[in-house]
Short mmCIF file of C-alpha atoms in Angstrom, two decimals:
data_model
loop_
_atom_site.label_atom_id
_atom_site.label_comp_id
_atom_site.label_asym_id
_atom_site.label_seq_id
_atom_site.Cartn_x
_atom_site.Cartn_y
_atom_site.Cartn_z
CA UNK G 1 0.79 41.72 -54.23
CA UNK G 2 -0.66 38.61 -53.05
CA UNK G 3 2.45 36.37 -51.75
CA UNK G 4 2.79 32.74 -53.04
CA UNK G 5 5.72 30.13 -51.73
CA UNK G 6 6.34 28.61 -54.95
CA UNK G 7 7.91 24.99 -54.72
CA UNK G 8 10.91 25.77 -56.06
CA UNK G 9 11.27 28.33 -52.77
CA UNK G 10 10.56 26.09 -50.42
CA UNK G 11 13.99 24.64 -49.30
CA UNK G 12 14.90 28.31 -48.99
CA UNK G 13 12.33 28.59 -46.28
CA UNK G 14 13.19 26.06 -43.93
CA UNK G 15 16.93 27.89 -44.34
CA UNK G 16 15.16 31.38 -43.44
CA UNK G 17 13.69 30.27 -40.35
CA UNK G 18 16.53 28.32 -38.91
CA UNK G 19 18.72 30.56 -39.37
CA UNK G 20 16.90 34.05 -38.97
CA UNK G 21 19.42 36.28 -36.94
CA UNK G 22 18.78 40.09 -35.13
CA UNK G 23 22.03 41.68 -35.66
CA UNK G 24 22.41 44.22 -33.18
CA UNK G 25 22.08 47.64 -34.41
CA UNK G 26 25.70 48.85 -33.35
CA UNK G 27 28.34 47.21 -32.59
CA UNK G 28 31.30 47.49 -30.14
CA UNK G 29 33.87 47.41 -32.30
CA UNK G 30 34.86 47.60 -35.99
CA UNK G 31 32.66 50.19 -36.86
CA UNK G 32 34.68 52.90 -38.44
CA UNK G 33 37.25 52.55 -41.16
CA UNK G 34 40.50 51.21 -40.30
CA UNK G 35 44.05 49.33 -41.49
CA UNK G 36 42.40 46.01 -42.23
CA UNK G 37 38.92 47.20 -44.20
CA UNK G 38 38.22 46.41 -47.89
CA UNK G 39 36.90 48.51 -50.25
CA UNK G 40 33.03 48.43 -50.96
CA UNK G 41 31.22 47.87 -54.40
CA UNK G 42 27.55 48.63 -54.34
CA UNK G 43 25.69 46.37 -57.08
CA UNK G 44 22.26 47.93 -57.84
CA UNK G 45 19.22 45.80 -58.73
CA UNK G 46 16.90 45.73 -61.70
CA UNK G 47 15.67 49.21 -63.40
CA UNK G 48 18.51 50.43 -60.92
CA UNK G 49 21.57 52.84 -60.94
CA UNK G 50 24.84 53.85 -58.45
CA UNK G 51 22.47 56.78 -57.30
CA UNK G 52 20.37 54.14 -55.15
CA UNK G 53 23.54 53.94 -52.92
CA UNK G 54 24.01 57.37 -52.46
CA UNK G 55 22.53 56.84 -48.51
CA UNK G 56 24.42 54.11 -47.59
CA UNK G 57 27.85 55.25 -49.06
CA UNK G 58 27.49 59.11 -47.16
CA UNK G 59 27.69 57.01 -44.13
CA UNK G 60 30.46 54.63 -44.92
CA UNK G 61 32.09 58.30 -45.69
CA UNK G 62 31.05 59.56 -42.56
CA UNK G 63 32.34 56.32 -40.53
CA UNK G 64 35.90 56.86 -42.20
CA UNK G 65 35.66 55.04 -45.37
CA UNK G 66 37.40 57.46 -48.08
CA UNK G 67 35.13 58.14 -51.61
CA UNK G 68 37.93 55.93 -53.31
CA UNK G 69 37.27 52.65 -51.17
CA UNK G 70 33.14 53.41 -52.08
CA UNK G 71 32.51 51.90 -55.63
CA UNK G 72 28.99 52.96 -57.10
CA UNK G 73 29.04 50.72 -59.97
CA UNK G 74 26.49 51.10 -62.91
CA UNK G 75 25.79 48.31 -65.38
CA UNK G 76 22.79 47.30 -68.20
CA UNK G 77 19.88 45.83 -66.33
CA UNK G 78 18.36 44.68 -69.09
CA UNK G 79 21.16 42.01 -70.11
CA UNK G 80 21.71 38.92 -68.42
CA UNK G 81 22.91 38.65 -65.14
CA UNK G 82 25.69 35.95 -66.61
CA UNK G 83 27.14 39.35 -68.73
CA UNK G 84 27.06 41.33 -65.55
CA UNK G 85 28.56 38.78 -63.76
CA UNK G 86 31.86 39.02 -66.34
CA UNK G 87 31.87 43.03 -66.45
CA UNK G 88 32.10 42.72 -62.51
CA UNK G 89 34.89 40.73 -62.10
CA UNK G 90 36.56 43.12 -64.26
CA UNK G 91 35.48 46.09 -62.03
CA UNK G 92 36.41 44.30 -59.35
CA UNK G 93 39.99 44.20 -60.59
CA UNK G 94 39.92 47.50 -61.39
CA UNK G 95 39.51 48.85 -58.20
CA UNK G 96 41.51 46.54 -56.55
CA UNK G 97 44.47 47.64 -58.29
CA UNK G 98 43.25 51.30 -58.04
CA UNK G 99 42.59 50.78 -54.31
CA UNK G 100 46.46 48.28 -53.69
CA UNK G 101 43.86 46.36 -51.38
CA UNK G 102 44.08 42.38 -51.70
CA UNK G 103 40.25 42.03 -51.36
CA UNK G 104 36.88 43.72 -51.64
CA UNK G 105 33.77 43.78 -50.10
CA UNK G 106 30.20 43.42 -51.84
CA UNK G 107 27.51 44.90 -50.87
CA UNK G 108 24.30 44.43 -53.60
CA UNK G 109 20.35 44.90 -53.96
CA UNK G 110 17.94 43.27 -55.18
CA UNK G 111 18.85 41.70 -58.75
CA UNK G 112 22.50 42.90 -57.57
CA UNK G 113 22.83 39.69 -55.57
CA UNK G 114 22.82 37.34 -58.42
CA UNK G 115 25.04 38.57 -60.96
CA UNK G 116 27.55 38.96 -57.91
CA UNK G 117 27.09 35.47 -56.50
CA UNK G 118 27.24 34.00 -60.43
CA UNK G 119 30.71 36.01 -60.31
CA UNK G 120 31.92 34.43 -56.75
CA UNK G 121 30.67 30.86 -57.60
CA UNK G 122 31.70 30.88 -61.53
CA UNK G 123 34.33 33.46 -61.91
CA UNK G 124 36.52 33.14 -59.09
CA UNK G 125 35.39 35.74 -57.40
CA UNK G 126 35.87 34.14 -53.61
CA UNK G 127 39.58 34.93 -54.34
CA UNK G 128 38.67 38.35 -54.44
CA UNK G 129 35.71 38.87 -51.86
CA UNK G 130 35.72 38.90 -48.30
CA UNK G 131 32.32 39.62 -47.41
CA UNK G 132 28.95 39.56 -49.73
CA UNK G 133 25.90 40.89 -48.78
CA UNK G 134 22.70 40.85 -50.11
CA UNK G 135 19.77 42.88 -49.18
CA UNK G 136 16.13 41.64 -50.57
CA UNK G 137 17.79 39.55 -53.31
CA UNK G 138 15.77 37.26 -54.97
CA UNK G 139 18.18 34.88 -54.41
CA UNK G 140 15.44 31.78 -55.16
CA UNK G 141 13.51 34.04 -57.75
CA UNK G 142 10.25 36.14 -57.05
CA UNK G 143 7.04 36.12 -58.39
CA UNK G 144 7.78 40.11 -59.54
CA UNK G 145 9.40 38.85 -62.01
CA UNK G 146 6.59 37.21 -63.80
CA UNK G 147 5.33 40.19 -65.90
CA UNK G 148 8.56 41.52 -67.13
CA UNK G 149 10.81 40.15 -70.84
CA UNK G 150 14.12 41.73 -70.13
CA UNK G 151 16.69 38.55 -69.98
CA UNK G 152 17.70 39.96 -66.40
CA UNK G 153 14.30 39.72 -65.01
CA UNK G 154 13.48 36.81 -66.51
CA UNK G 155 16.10 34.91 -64.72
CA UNK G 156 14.84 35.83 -61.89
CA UNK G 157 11.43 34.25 -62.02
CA UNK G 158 11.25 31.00 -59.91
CA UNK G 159 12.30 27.90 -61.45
CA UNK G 160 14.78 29.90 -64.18
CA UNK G 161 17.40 27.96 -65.57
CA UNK G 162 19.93 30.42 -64.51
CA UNK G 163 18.58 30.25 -60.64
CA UNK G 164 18.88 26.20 -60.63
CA UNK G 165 22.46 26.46 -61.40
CA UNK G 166 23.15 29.22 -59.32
CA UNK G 167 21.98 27.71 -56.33
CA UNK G 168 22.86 23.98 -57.52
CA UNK G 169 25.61 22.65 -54.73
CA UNK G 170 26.93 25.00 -52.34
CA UNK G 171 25.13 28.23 -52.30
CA UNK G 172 27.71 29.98 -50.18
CA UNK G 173 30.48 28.47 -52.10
CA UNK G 174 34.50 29.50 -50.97
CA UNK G 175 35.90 31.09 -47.78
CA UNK G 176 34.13 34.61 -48.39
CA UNK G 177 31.33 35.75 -45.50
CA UNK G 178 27.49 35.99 -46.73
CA UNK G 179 24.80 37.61 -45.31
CA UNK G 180 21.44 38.39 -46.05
CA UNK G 181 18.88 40.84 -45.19
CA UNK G 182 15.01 40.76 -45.60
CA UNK G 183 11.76 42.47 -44.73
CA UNK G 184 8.67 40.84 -44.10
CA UNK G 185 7.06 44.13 -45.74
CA UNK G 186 8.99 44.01 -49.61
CA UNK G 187 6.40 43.25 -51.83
CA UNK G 188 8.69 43.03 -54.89
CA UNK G 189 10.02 39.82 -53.23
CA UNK G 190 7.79 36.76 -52.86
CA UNK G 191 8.11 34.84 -51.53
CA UNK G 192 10.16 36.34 -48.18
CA UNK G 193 11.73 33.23 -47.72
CA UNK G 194 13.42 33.78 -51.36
CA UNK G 195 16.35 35.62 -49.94
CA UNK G 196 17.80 33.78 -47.46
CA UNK G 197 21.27 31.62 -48.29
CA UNK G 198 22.10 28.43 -47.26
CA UNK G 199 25.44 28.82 -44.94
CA UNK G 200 24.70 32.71 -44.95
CA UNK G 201 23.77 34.85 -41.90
CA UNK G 202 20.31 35.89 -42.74
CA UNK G 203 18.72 38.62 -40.90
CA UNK G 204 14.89 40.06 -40.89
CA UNK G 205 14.55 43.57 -41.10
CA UNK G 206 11.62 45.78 -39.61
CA UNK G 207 8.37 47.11 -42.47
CA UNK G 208 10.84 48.08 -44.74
CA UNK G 209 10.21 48.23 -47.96
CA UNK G 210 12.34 46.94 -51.09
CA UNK G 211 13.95 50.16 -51.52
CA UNK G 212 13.71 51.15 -48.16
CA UNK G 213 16.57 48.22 -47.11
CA UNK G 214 19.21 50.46 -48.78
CA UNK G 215 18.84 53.78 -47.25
CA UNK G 216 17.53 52.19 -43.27
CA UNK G 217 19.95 53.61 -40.90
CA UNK G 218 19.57 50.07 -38.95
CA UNK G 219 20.73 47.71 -41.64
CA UNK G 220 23.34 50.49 -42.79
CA UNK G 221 25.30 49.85 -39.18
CA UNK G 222 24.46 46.00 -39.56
CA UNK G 223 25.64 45.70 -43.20
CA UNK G 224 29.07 48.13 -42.16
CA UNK G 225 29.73 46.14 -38.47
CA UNK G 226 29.39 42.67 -40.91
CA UNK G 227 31.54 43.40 -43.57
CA UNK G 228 34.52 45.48 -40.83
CA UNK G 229 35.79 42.70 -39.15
#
């Protein structure tokens, strides 16, 4: 898919490559599970399920991280991400109180990212989160998304209403930690420079593709080391 920077991308670009960061792949502490680590909730993106995370949440297991601190949370992808946004916070809550832990830790894809940033910057969900991460959100909307008439997707198209006022004032909004990852091979979002966050540590990936970012062994340890500390 031919790849187009849109205008309404282009302050997003000049944020990608100032603050482009190569996380390294391990790191020398706060890897494994311990007294002071959140729970997780995995946010899957569009046409999307809590199978997608299946990868990623064997090795939070396998680093310590016990099946009820790994939330594989399902919701409608066809409704808007404003609805989704509202039916997280109360899953967040819910496992939370299930969990006795003060604060949890996000970890989304794709169309994930933006109900879960309309939920920290609308809902009050930086009281909640400590870290966020997004990997190949289109977090300033993707050409992809041109073709499709579900109210999800169509918010993410570039210029949407909805992705104005999400990313109207502070985009990392609150005392939570962002991050961002992105390959310069996903071809369902374009332009590249569409995920990266203003005040967010935003990371390039190797030729990985959109689906590949979830199950990469690489930006497993990053994601884990970034949200464990």
């Amino acid at each position: 898919m031919k790849k187009t920077l849109a205008a309404a991308a282009a302050a997003a670009a000049g944020a990608l490559l100032a603050v482009q960061v190569s996380l390294p792949a391990q790191a020398a502490t706060g890897s494994t599970f311990n007294s002071t680590s959140n729970p997780v909730l995995f946010v899957h993106g569009y046409t999307g399920d809590a199978s997608n995370w299946n990868t990623m949440a064997d090795r939070f297991r396998a680093d310590g991280w016990p099946s009820t601190y790994l939330d594989q949370w399902s919701y409608d992808w066809h409704q808007s991400n404003v609805t989704t946004a509202q039916q997280l916070s109360a899953e967040v809550d819910r496992l939370l109180t299930a969990t006795g832990a003060n604060k949890v830790d996000i970890v989304s894809h794709s169309m994930g990212g933006l109900s879960s940033r309309y939920y920290l910057k609308n809902l009050d969900g930086t009281a909640r989160v400590d870290a966020w991460v997004s990997l190949g959100g289109p977090n300033h909307g993707t050409d992809s998304a041109n073709s499709c008439l579900d109210t999800s997707c169509t918010e993410m198209r570039i210029g949407s209403d909805f992705l104005a006022a999400l990313n109207s004032g502070d985009e990392t909004p609150g005392s939570a930690r962002y991050a961002t990852w992105w390959s310069p091979c996903d071809t369902v979002i374009n332009p590249d420079s569409s995920v990266a966050l203003s005040g967010a540590t935003n990371t390039r990936t190797a030729c990985l593709s959109h689906t590949g970012l979830m199950t990469d062994a690489t930006v497993y340890a990053q994601t884990r080391d970034m949200i464990n500390r």
